[in-house]
Tab-separated table of C-alpha atoms in Angstrom:
chain	number	residue	atom	x	y	z
U	281	MET	CA	0.000	0.000	0.000
U	282	THR	CA	1.336	3.434	-0.955
U	283	HIS	CA	1.063	6.369	1.436
U	284	ASN	CA	1.658	10.055	0.884
U	285	ASN	CA	3.285	11.712	3.835
U	286	GLU	CA	4.358	15.312	4.270
U	287	THR	CA	7.191	16.126	6.655
U	288	ASP	CA	9.765	18.838	7.176
U	289	LEU	CA	12.993	16.901	7.607
U	290	VAL	CA	14.003	13.340	6.761
U	291	ILE	CA	17.265	12.082	8.282
U	292	VAL	CA	18.533	8.923	6.609
U	293	GLY	CA	20.638	6.992	9.113
U	294	ALA	CA	20.124	6.432	12.843
U	295	GLY	CA	23.780	6.459	13.760
U	296	MET	CA	25.323	8.815	16.278
U	297	VAL	CA	25.504	11.802	13.935
U	298	GLY	CA	22.007	11.554	12.466
U	299	LEU	CA	20.430	10.998	15.885
U	300	THR	CA	22.332	13.962	17.327
U	301	LEU	CA	20.912	16.225	14.625
U	302	ALA	CA	17.389	15.017	15.399
U	303	ALA	CA	17.876	15.540	19.141
U	304	LEU	CA	19.252	19.052	18.651
U	305	LEU	CA	16.107	19.951	16.671
U	306	ALA	CA	13.727	18.766	19.404
U	307	ASP	CA	12.401	22.274	20.061
U	308	SER	CA	12.528	23.540	16.475
U	309	GLY	CA	8.870	22.899	15.736
U	310	LEU	CA	9.846	20.837	12.681
U	311	ARG	CA	8.374	17.430	11.922
U	312	ILE	CA	11.261	14.948	11.673
U	313	ARG	CA	11.371	11.432	10.256
U	314	ILE	CA	14.428	9.195	10.781
U	315	LEU	CA	14.944	6.253	8.418
U	316	GLU	CA	17.205	3.361	9.399
U	317	SER	CA	17.860	0.344	7.193
U	318	ARG	CA	18.822	-1.908	10.127
U	319	GLU	CA	16.667	-3.411	12.843
U	320	ILE	CA	17.521	-1.560	16.056
U	321	ASP	CA	15.949	-1.929	19.469
U	322	PRO	CA	16.659	0.869	21.966
U	323	VAL	CA	16.851	-0.171	25.606
U	324	SER	CA	16.721	1.799	28.808
U	325	ALA	CA	19.881	2.800	30.618
U	326	LEU	CA	18.984	0.401	33.448
U	327	ALA	CA	18.453	-2.550	31.099
U	328	TRP	CA	21.702	-1.741	29.334
U	329	GLU	CA	23.570	-1.609	32.643
U	330	GLN	CA	22.153	-5.010	33.659
U	331	SER	CA	23.269	-6.614	30.403
U	332	GLN	CA	26.626	-4.884	29.852
U	333	ARG	CA	28.741	-7.531	31.560
U	334	ALA	CA	27.274	-10.289	29.421
U	335	ASN	CA	27.668	-8.230	26.256
U	336	GLY	CA	31.225	-7.083	26.966
U	337	TYR	CA	32.668	-3.948	25.401
U	338	ASP	CA	31.850	-2.644	21.956
U	339	PRO	CA	35.061	-2.827	19.884
U	340	ARG	CA	34.047	0.474	18.292
U	341	VAL	CA	34.792	3.365	20.632
U	342	SER	CA	35.208	7.106	20.175
U	343	ALA	CA	37.456	9.601	21.942
U	344	LEU	CA	34.835	12.292	22.477
U	345	THR	CA	36.139	15.826	22.950
U	346	VAL	CA	34.852	18.462	25.353
U	347	ALA	CA	33.090	20.078	22.381
U	348	SER	CA	31.353	16.804	21.515
U	349	GLN	CA	30.378	16.369	25.162
U	350	GLN	CA	28.781	19.809	25.060
U	351	VAL	CA	26.832	18.973	21.882
U	352	LEU	CA	25.566	15.729	23.419
U	353	THR	CA	24.649	17.594	26.609
U	354	VAL	CA	22.545	20.087	24.633
U	355	ALA	CA	21.049	17.119	22.748
U	356	GLY	CA	19.927	15.652	26.086
U	357	ALA	CA	21.981	12.449	25.794
U	358	TRP	CA	25.099	13.007	27.903
U	359	GLN	CA	23.419	12.410	31.266
U	360	GLN	CA	22.312	8.946	30.132
U	361	ILE	CA	25.773	8.224	28.696
U	362	GLU	CA	27.221	8.982	32.142
U	363	GLN	CA	24.702	6.586	33.706
U	364	MET	CA	25.789	3.807	31.365
U	365	ARG	CA	29.532	3.650	30.806
U	366	LEU	CA	32.371	5.986	29.842
U	367	MET	CA	36.027	6.518	30.620
U	368	PRO	CA	37.486	9.992	31.193
U	369	TYR	CA	41.115	10.051	30.133
U	370	ARG	CA	43.583	12.361	31.839
U	371	ALA	CA	46.641	12.107	29.615
U	372	MET	CA	47.910	11.253	26.140
U	373	ASP	CA	51.318	9.687	25.523
U	374	VAL	CA	52.547	9.738	21.910
U	375	TRP	CA	55.923	8.484	20.792
U	376	ASP	CA	57.853	7.567	17.682
U	377	GLY	CA	58.639	3.866	17.657
U	378	GLU	CA	61.393	4.477	15.114
U	379	GLY	CA	63.249	7.063	17.191
U	380	SER	CA	63.360	8.934	20.471
U	381	GLY	CA	60.687	11.595	19.882
U	382	ALA	CA	57.866	11.693	22.436
U	383	ILE	CA	55.224	14.071	23.719
U	384	ARG	CA	52.817	13.911	26.654
U	385	PHE	CA	49.639	15.882	27.152
U	386	ASP	CA	48.193	16.048	30.668
U	387	CYS	CA	44.906	17.577	31.820
U	388	ALA	CA	46.620	18.898	34.970
U	389	GLU	CA	48.628	21.311	32.817
U	390	LEU	CA	45.340	22.791	31.577
U	391	HIS	CA	43.616	22.687	34.984
U	392	GLU	CA	40.930	20.465	33.448
U	393	PRO	CA	39.445	17.314	35.028
U	394	CYS	CA	40.173	15.300	31.868
U	395	LEU	CA	41.167	15.655	28.214
U	396	GLY	CA	38.061	13.866	26.943
U	397	HIS	CA	36.094	10.624	27.274
U	398	ILE	CA	36.376	7.214	25.670
U	399	VAL	CA	32.816	6.086	24.975
U	400	GLU	CA	31.606	2.960	23.230
U	401	ASN	CA	29.677	3.829	20.088
U	402	ARG	CA	26.730	1.680	21.120
U	403	VAL	CA	26.487	3.592	24.418
U	404	THR	CA	26.243	6.936	22.634
U	405	GLN	CA	23.782	5.559	20.099
U	406	THR	CA	21.581	3.994	22.801
U	407	ALA	CA	21.389	7.258	24.744
U	408	LEU	CA	20.502	9.198	21.589
U	409	LEU	CA	17.907	6.643	20.467
U	410	ASN	CA	16.147	6.871	23.798
U	411	ARG	CA	16.300	10.666	23.584
U	412	VAL	CA	14.730	10.965	20.131
U	413	GLN	CA	12.057	8.397	20.888
U	414	ASP	CA	10.848	10.719	23.650
U	415	GLN	CA	10.527	13.618	21.193
U	416	GLU	CA	7.006	14.453	20.074
U	417	ASN	CA	8.269	15.920	16.791
U	418	CYS	CA	10.318	12.864	15.780
U	419	GLU	CA	9.339	9.516	14.231
U	420	LEU	CA	11.806	6.643	13.841
U	421	SER	CA	11.284	4.008	11.135
U	422	VAL	CA	13.584	0.958	11.170
U	423	ALA	CA	14.254	-1.733	8.542
U	424	VAL	CA	13.350	0.812	5.848
U	425	ARG	CA	15.579	1.767	2.920
U	426	LEU	CA	15.486	4.796	0.654
U	427	LEU	CA	15.010	3.607	-2.936
U	428	GLU	CA	14.475	6.813	-4.897
U	429	LEU	CA	15.040	10.525	-4.300
U	430	SER	CA	13.562	13.089	-6.651
U	431	GLU	CA	15.068	16.340	-7.796
U	432	PRO	CA	13.853	19.349	-5.756
U	433	ASP	CA	10.760	21.244	-6.882
U	434	ALA	CA	10.525	25.041	-6.935
U	435	ASP	CA	10.276	25.097	-3.105
U	436	ALA	CA	13.235	22.699	-2.705
U	437	VAL	CA	10.824	19.919	-1.631
U	438	ARG	CA	11.917	16.381	-2.531
U	439	THR	CA	9.953	13.143	-2.914
U	440	LEU	CA	11.320	9.947	-1.366
U	441	THR	CA	10.275	6.420	-2.283
U	442	LEU	CA	10.878	3.869	0.482
U	443	SER	CA	11.303	0.092	0.482
U	444	ASN	CA	8.071	-0.350	2.473
U	445	GLY	CA	6.012	1.284	-0.283
U	446	GLU	CA	5.716	4.692	1.319
U	447	VAL	CA	6.175	7.913	-0.611
U	448	ILE	CA	7.287	10.921	1.457
U	449	ARG	CA	7.526	14.573	0.552
U	450	ALA	CA	10.132	16.387	2.628
U	451	ARG	CA	11.378	19.952	2.690
U	452	CYS	CA	14.896	18.686	3.374
U	453	VAL	CA	16.683	15.333	3.280
U	454	VAL	CA	19.850	14.764	5.322
U	455	ALA	CA	22.291	11.997	4.416
U	456	ALA	CA	23.689	10.536	7.642
U	457	ASP	CA	23.990	6.966	6.386
U	458	GLY	CA	27.741	6.509	6.495
U	459	ALA	CA	30.728	6.520	4.190
U	460	LEU	CA	29.010	4.497	1.450
U	461	SER	CA	25.930	6.719	1.629
U	462	ASN	CA	23.223	5.666	-0.809
U	463	THR	CA	21.396	8.918	-0.044
U	464	ARG	CA	24.346	11.038	-1.139
U	465	ARG	CA	24.604	8.959	-4.319
U	466	LEU	CA	20.891	9.410	-5.071
U	467	ALA	CA	21.347	13.168	-4.612
U	468	GLY	CA	24.007	13.129	-7.313
U	469	ILE	CA	26.911	14.295	-5.158
U	470	GLY	CA	30.326	12.948	-6.109
U	471	MET	CA	33.288	12.203	-3.882
U	472	TRP	CA	37.009	12.737	-3.848
U	473	GLU	CA	38.559	9.614	-2.369
U	474	TRP	CA	41.795	7.709	-2.144
U	475	ASP	CA	43.145	4.681	-0.338
U	476	TYR	CA	45.384	5.287	2.673
U	477	GLY	CA	47.155	1.978	2.077
U	478	HIS	CA	46.245	0.983	5.631
U	479	HIS	CA	43.877	-1.510	7.216
U	480	ALA	CA	42.755	-1.004	10.824
U	481	ILE	CA	42.413	-3.829	13.333
U	482	VAL	CA	40.127	-3.065	16.284
U	483	THR	CA	39.435	-5.104	19.398
U	484	THR	CA	39.484	-4.998	23.200
U	485	VAL	CA	42.516	-6.353	25.055
U	486	THR	CA	43.508	-7.101	28.632
U	487	THR	CA	46.914	-5.872	29.796
U	488	GLU	CA	49.107	-6.822	32.731
U	489	LYS	CA	49.312	-3.216	33.972
U	490	SER	CA	46.630	-0.571	34.447
U	491	ASN	CA	45.787	1.656	31.479
U	492	GLN	CA	46.421	4.657	33.791
U	493	ALA	CA	43.451	6.577	32.302
U	494	THR	CA	45.795	7.432	29.436
U	495	CYS	CA	45.479	7.293	25.656
U	496	TRP	CA	48.653	5.760	24.242
U	497	GLN	CA	49.809	6.014	20.630
U	498	ARG	CA	52.967	4.613	19.109
U	499	PHE	CA	53.936	5.385	15.532
U	500	THR	CA	55.404	2.175	14.099
U	501	GLU	CA	57.133	1.742	10.746
U	502	ASP	CA	53.857	0.344	9.331
U	503	GLY	CA	51.402	2.781	10.917
U	504	PRO	CA	50.011	4.104	14.222
U	505	LEU	CA	48.971	1.825	17.084
U	506	ALA	CA	46.607	3.257	19.725
U	507	PHE	CA	45.550	1.915	23.123
U	508	LEU	CA	42.452	3.687	24.477
U	509	PRO	CA	41.545	3.212	28.161
U	510	LEU	CA	38.291	1.556	29.236
U	511	PRO	CA	36.580	1.760	32.656
U	512	ASP	CA	37.979	-1.628	33.677
U	513	THR	CA	41.512	-0.358	34.293
U	514	HIS	CA	43.204	-3.423	32.780
U	515	LEU	CA	41.193	-3.205	29.558
U	516	SER	CA	41.961	-1.062	26.516
U	517	SER	CA	40.377	-0.650	23.108
U	518	ILE	CA	43.011	-0.839	20.386
U	519	VAL	CA	43.186	0.548	16.859
U	520	TRP	CA	46.149	-0.862	14.947
U	521	SER	CA	46.594	0.767	11.542
U	522	THR	CA	49.041	-1.084	9.346
U	523	SER	CA	49.683	-2.294	5.807
U	524	PRO	CA	47.082	-4.623	4.257
U	525	ASP	CA	49.585	-7.528	4.106
U	526	HIS	CA	50.604	-7.062	7.742
U	527	ALA	CA	46.965	-6.767	8.834
U	528	LYS	CA	46.134	-10.005	6.999
U	529	ALA	CA	49.018	-11.776	8.716
U	530	LEU	CA	47.961	-10.454	12.127
U	531	MET	CA	44.358	-11.564	11.615
U	532	GLU	CA	45.570	-15.096	10.787
U	533	LEU	CA	47.396	-15.426	14.130
U	534	ASP	CA	45.720	-17.221	17.006
U	535	ASP	CA	44.877	-15.152	20.094
U	536	VAL	CA	48.091	-15.968	21.973
U	537	GLU	CA	50.280	-15.136	18.973
U	538	PHE	CA	48.340	-11.926	18.319
U	539	CYS	CA	48.733	-10.780	21.940
U	540	GLN	CA	52.464	-11.410	21.742
U	541	ALA	CA	52.787	-9.489	18.465
U	542	LEU	CA	50.698	-6.636	19.853
U	543	GLY	CA	52.791	-6.460	23.020
U	544	ARG	CA	56.005	-6.241	21.011
U	545	ALA	CA	54.591	-3.537	18.717
U	546	PHE	CA	53.480	-1.547	21.774
U	547	GLU	CA	56.842	-2.000	23.500
U	548	GLU	CA	54.894	-3.540	26.370
U	549	ARG	CA	54.199	-0.125	27.860
U	550	LEU	CA	51.366	-1.747	29.849
U	551	GLY	CA	53.145	-5.020	30.430
U	552	ALA	CA	52.119	-8.199	28.652
U	553	VAL	CA	48.949	-8.255	26.572
U	554	GLN	CA	47.161	-11.130	28.257
U	555	GLN	CA	43.906	-11.547	26.356
U	556	THR	CA	42.064	-10.302	23.277
U	557	ASP	CA	38.410	-10.188	22.295
U	558	GLN	CA	37.277	-10.928	18.758
U	559	ARG	CA	39.238	-8.913	16.206
U	560	PHE	CA	37.774	-6.903	13.338
U	561	VAL	CA	39.592	-5.387	10.361
U	562	PHE	CA	38.555	-2.795	7.798
U	563	PRO	CA	40.301	-0.833	5.030
U	564	LEU	CA	40.965	2.873	5.509
U	565	ARG	CA	40.037	5.362	2.806
U	566	GLN	CA	39.839	9.120	2.842
U	567	ARG	CA	36.677	10.527	1.302
U	568	HIS	CA	35.301	14.007	0.893
U	569	ALA	CA	32.062	15.063	-0.764
U	570	LYS	CA	32.504	17.582	-3.569
U	571	GLN	CA	29.695	19.562	-1.972
U	572	TYR	CA	27.722	19.148	1.238
U	573	VAL	CA	24.436	20.725	0.197
U	574	LYS	CA	21.928	21.127	-2.592
U	575	ALA	CA	18.406	22.510	-2.552
U	576	GLY	CA	16.538	20.475	0.059
U	577	PHE	CA	19.559	18.302	0.820
U	578	ALA	CA	22.577	18.136	3.155
U	579	ALA	CA	25.220	15.512	3.957
U	580	ILE	CA	26.811	15.175	7.400
U	581	GLY	CA	29.312	12.925	9.176
U	582	ASP	CA	30.826	10.024	7.270
U	583	ALA	CA	28.359	10.618	4.430
U	584	ALA	CA	30.283	13.851	3.783
U	585	HIS	CA	33.844	12.920	4.838
U	586	THR	CA	36.005	10.172	6.321
U	587	ILE	CA	39.561	10.526	7.615
U	588	HIS	CA	42.330	8.351	9.043
U	589	PRO	CA	41.524	7.275	12.645
U	590	LEU	CA	45.029	8.070	13.960
U	591	ALA	CA	43.774	11.099	15.949
U	592	GLY	CA	40.299	9.751	16.695
U	593	GLN	CA	38.592	12.815	15.227
U	594	GLY	CA	36.084	11.199	12.834
U	595	VAL	CA	33.029	11.079	15.107
U	596	ASN	CA	33.876	14.459	16.623
U	597	LEU	CA	33.856	16.051	13.169
U	598	GLY	CA	30.482	14.451	12.492
U	599	LEU	CA	29.009	15.778	15.732
U	600	MET	CA	30.268	19.256	14.834
U	601	ASP	CA	28.511	18.845	11.463
U	602	ALA	CA	25.273	17.973	13.253
U	603	ALA	CA	25.595	20.994	15.541
U	604	ALA	CA	26.364	23.388	12.664
U	605	LEU	CA	23.488	22.081	10.522
U	606	ALA	CA	21.077	22.270	13.463
U	607	GLU	CA	22.096	25.897	14.050
U	608	THR	CA	21.656	26.727	10.354
U	609	ILE	CA	18.177	25.201	10.274
U	610	ILE	CA	17.086	26.771	13.581
U	611	ASP	CA	18.328	30.204	12.486
U	612	GLY	CA	16.402	29.884	9.238
U	613	VAL	CA	13.201	28.819	10.991
U	614	THR	CA	13.566	31.636	13.534
U	615	ASP	CA	14.190	34.239	10.835
U	616	GLY	CA	11.298	32.986	8.729
U	617	VAL	CA	13.436	32.334	5.633
U	618	ALA	CA	13.506	29.327	3.292
U	619	TRP	CA	15.756	27.281	5.557
U	620	ASN	CA	15.799	24.371	3.089
U	621	SER	CA	17.045	26.424	0.141
U	622	GLU	CA	20.531	25.788	-1.200
U	623	TYR	CA	21.351	29.447	-0.575
U	624	HIS	CA	20.596	29.124	3.149
U	625	LEU	CA	22.104	25.637	3.590
U	626	ARG	CA	25.380	26.887	2.164
U	627	ARG	CA	25.911	28.592	5.544
U	628	PHE	CA	26.368	25.106	6.980
U	629	GLN	CA	28.708	24.121	4.148
U	630	ARG	CA	30.853	27.222	4.629
U	631	ALA	CA	31.059	26.575	8.371
U	632	ARG	CA	32.122	22.944	8.100
U	633	GLN	CA	33.746	22.185	4.762
U	634	SER	CA	36.962	24.121	5.381
U	635	GLU	CA	37.272	22.734	8.932
U	636	ASN	CA	36.846	19.157	7.728
U	637	LEU	CA	39.241	19.611	4.814
U	638	GLN	CA	41.834	21.107	7.150
U	639	MET	CA	41.580	18.135	9.501
U	640	ALA	CA	41.792	15.709	6.571
U	641	ALA	CA	44.927	17.452	5.306
U	642	THR	CA	46.464	17.355	8.797
U	643	MET	CA	45.821	13.603	9.116
U	644	GLU	CA	47.292	13.001	5.661
U	645	GLY	CA	50.354	15.024	6.627
U	646	PHE	CA	50.835	13.038	9.830
U	647	LYS	CA	50.481	9.765	7.957
U	648	ARG	CA	53.075	10.776	5.367
U	649	LEU	CA	55.476	12.147	7.989
U	650	PHE	CA	55.449	8.955	10.037
U	651	ASN	CA	55.264	6.578	7.088
U	652	THR	CA	58.619	7.482	5.581
U	653	HIS	CA	61.893	5.602	5.906
U	654	ASN	CA	63.943	8.643	4.881
U	655	PRO	CA	66.381	9.450	7.742
U	656	LEU	CA	66.027	13.244	7.424
U	657	PRO	CA	62.229	13.394	8.059
U	658	ARG	CA	62.740	10.897	10.881
U	659	LEU	CA	65.324	13.169	12.496
U	660	LEU	CA	63.109	16.232	12.074
U	661	ARG	CA	59.969	14.607	13.478
U	662	ASN	CA	61.823	13.194	16.497
U	663	SER	CA	63.534	16.472	17.347
U	664	GLY	CA	60.281	18.347	16.664
U	665	MET	CA	58.240	16.154	19.016
U	666	SER	CA	60.833	16.443	21.768
U	667	LEU	CA	61.046	20.223	21.348
U	668	LEU	CA	57.268	20.627	21.361
U	669	ASN	CA	57.076	18.653	24.592
U	670	THR	CA	59.177	21.357	26.291
U	671	LEU	CA	57.125	24.307	24.951
U	672	ALA	CA	54.184	24.282	27.344
U	673	PRO	CA	52.260	27.262	25.880
U	674	VAL	CA	52.416	25.889	22.326
U	675	LYS	CA	51.665	22.347	23.431
U	676	ASN	CA	48.710	23.447	25.549
U	677	HIS	CA	47.304	25.525	22.674
U	678	ILE	CA	47.403	22.458	20.429
U	679	VAL	CA	45.679	20.228	22.951
U	680	GLN	CA	43.035	22.877	23.728
U	681	GLN	CA	42.079	22.938	20.056
U	682	ALA	CA	42.047	19.133	19.922
U	683	MET	CA	39.774	19.072	22.987
U	684	GLY	CA	37.351	21.540	21.460
U	685	LEU	CA	38.065	24.278	23.982
U	686	SER	CA	39.041	26.769	21.288
U	687	GLY	CA	38.865	27.261	17.545
U	688	ASN	CA	36.019	27.787	15.104
U	689	LEU	CA	33.282	25.814	16.871
U	690	PRO	CA	29.505	25.783	16.335
U	691	ARG	CA	27.610	27.692	19.036
U	692	LEU	CA	26.081	24.474	20.338
U	693	ALA	CA	29.563	23.018	20.886
U	694	ARG	CA	30.934	25.867	22.984
U	695	ARG	CA	31.201	25.216	26.666
U	696	PRO	CA	29.382	27.804	28.795
U	697	VAL	CA	31.688	30.456	30.224
U	698	ARG	CA	32.601	29.677	33.800
U	699	ASP	CA	31.816	32.198	36.495
């Protein structure tokens, strides 16, 4: 049976970024429809807490910045995240495995309680799902795929044809359905993309020593290896970026052999790696949409850009996208203008495209700098890291920007001024 539905905003994708956008628009007065192709079943914070030990840790975690925490607080999800499970980290230790260069960032130097939080992706998504399901202006449809997307009419309204037979007319469609976004493709937006030449292995491991509430990152000759602390102080989530051949060889090892190889690569900074959960591997590609917006359309998060995970900024960039787009839409609604027009939506594109491109270029630069066997760049990067570690004002400025305490941030991401 075919239905004809009118709505203001359709968000395709019920991941962290799409749900954050919906939650930020709770008081906008707009009618919102979220489409998710998977079957998902939100649970309460209490039910999640009761089942977390049986389920173990999600291998996918994010290092959420202070700015992302602020966005999720405004979205009404952070309080529930705190009730479930998170890990504030107080320091970051980064060193060059091919030399002597090292740098340490510590929250005490900034007079902050922590540098950020390690949060499992499913925790953030659960909190956001429960938040949007409480919103009167929001409807969530699961196990539904977008099949067709029309060109915009004179009012920038688009028609969507869904896999369940529904036909929807929406004033704006937002692609939040990931790096291989079908919605972005249907909107006719192309991508710049290239292969990093890295695969990433992710899992949860148990170490002999405590994780010390510290994020650890060693640059190896094949790529960066990160240990991210979890609330159980002897557990860490790892992201090991390396060559495809090396990743294949590592995935073929049994658990004992993998733990031994991981310990050696990490220089056993936390003692022996004693145990590993199931391992997952995926190729790394950089992608960037040639444009973020059209009339009645916007792309956010991984649907607009993906970067190397070596600095853990991917989800944070997506949450900043959600905040900037929410502000653009709210400002348009408040001012009584055509908020879904390409002219108005370009405000969002201007705010985010340059920031995302700059971060992508920075990650590419880091990858190239640490992926060379030339002795001169090695000497420069080692001496540069060691020098930077002694320049407290410069070092603290860098970490403040990485934390989202300064820089060109959306209004919704700025922490309230302390009294």
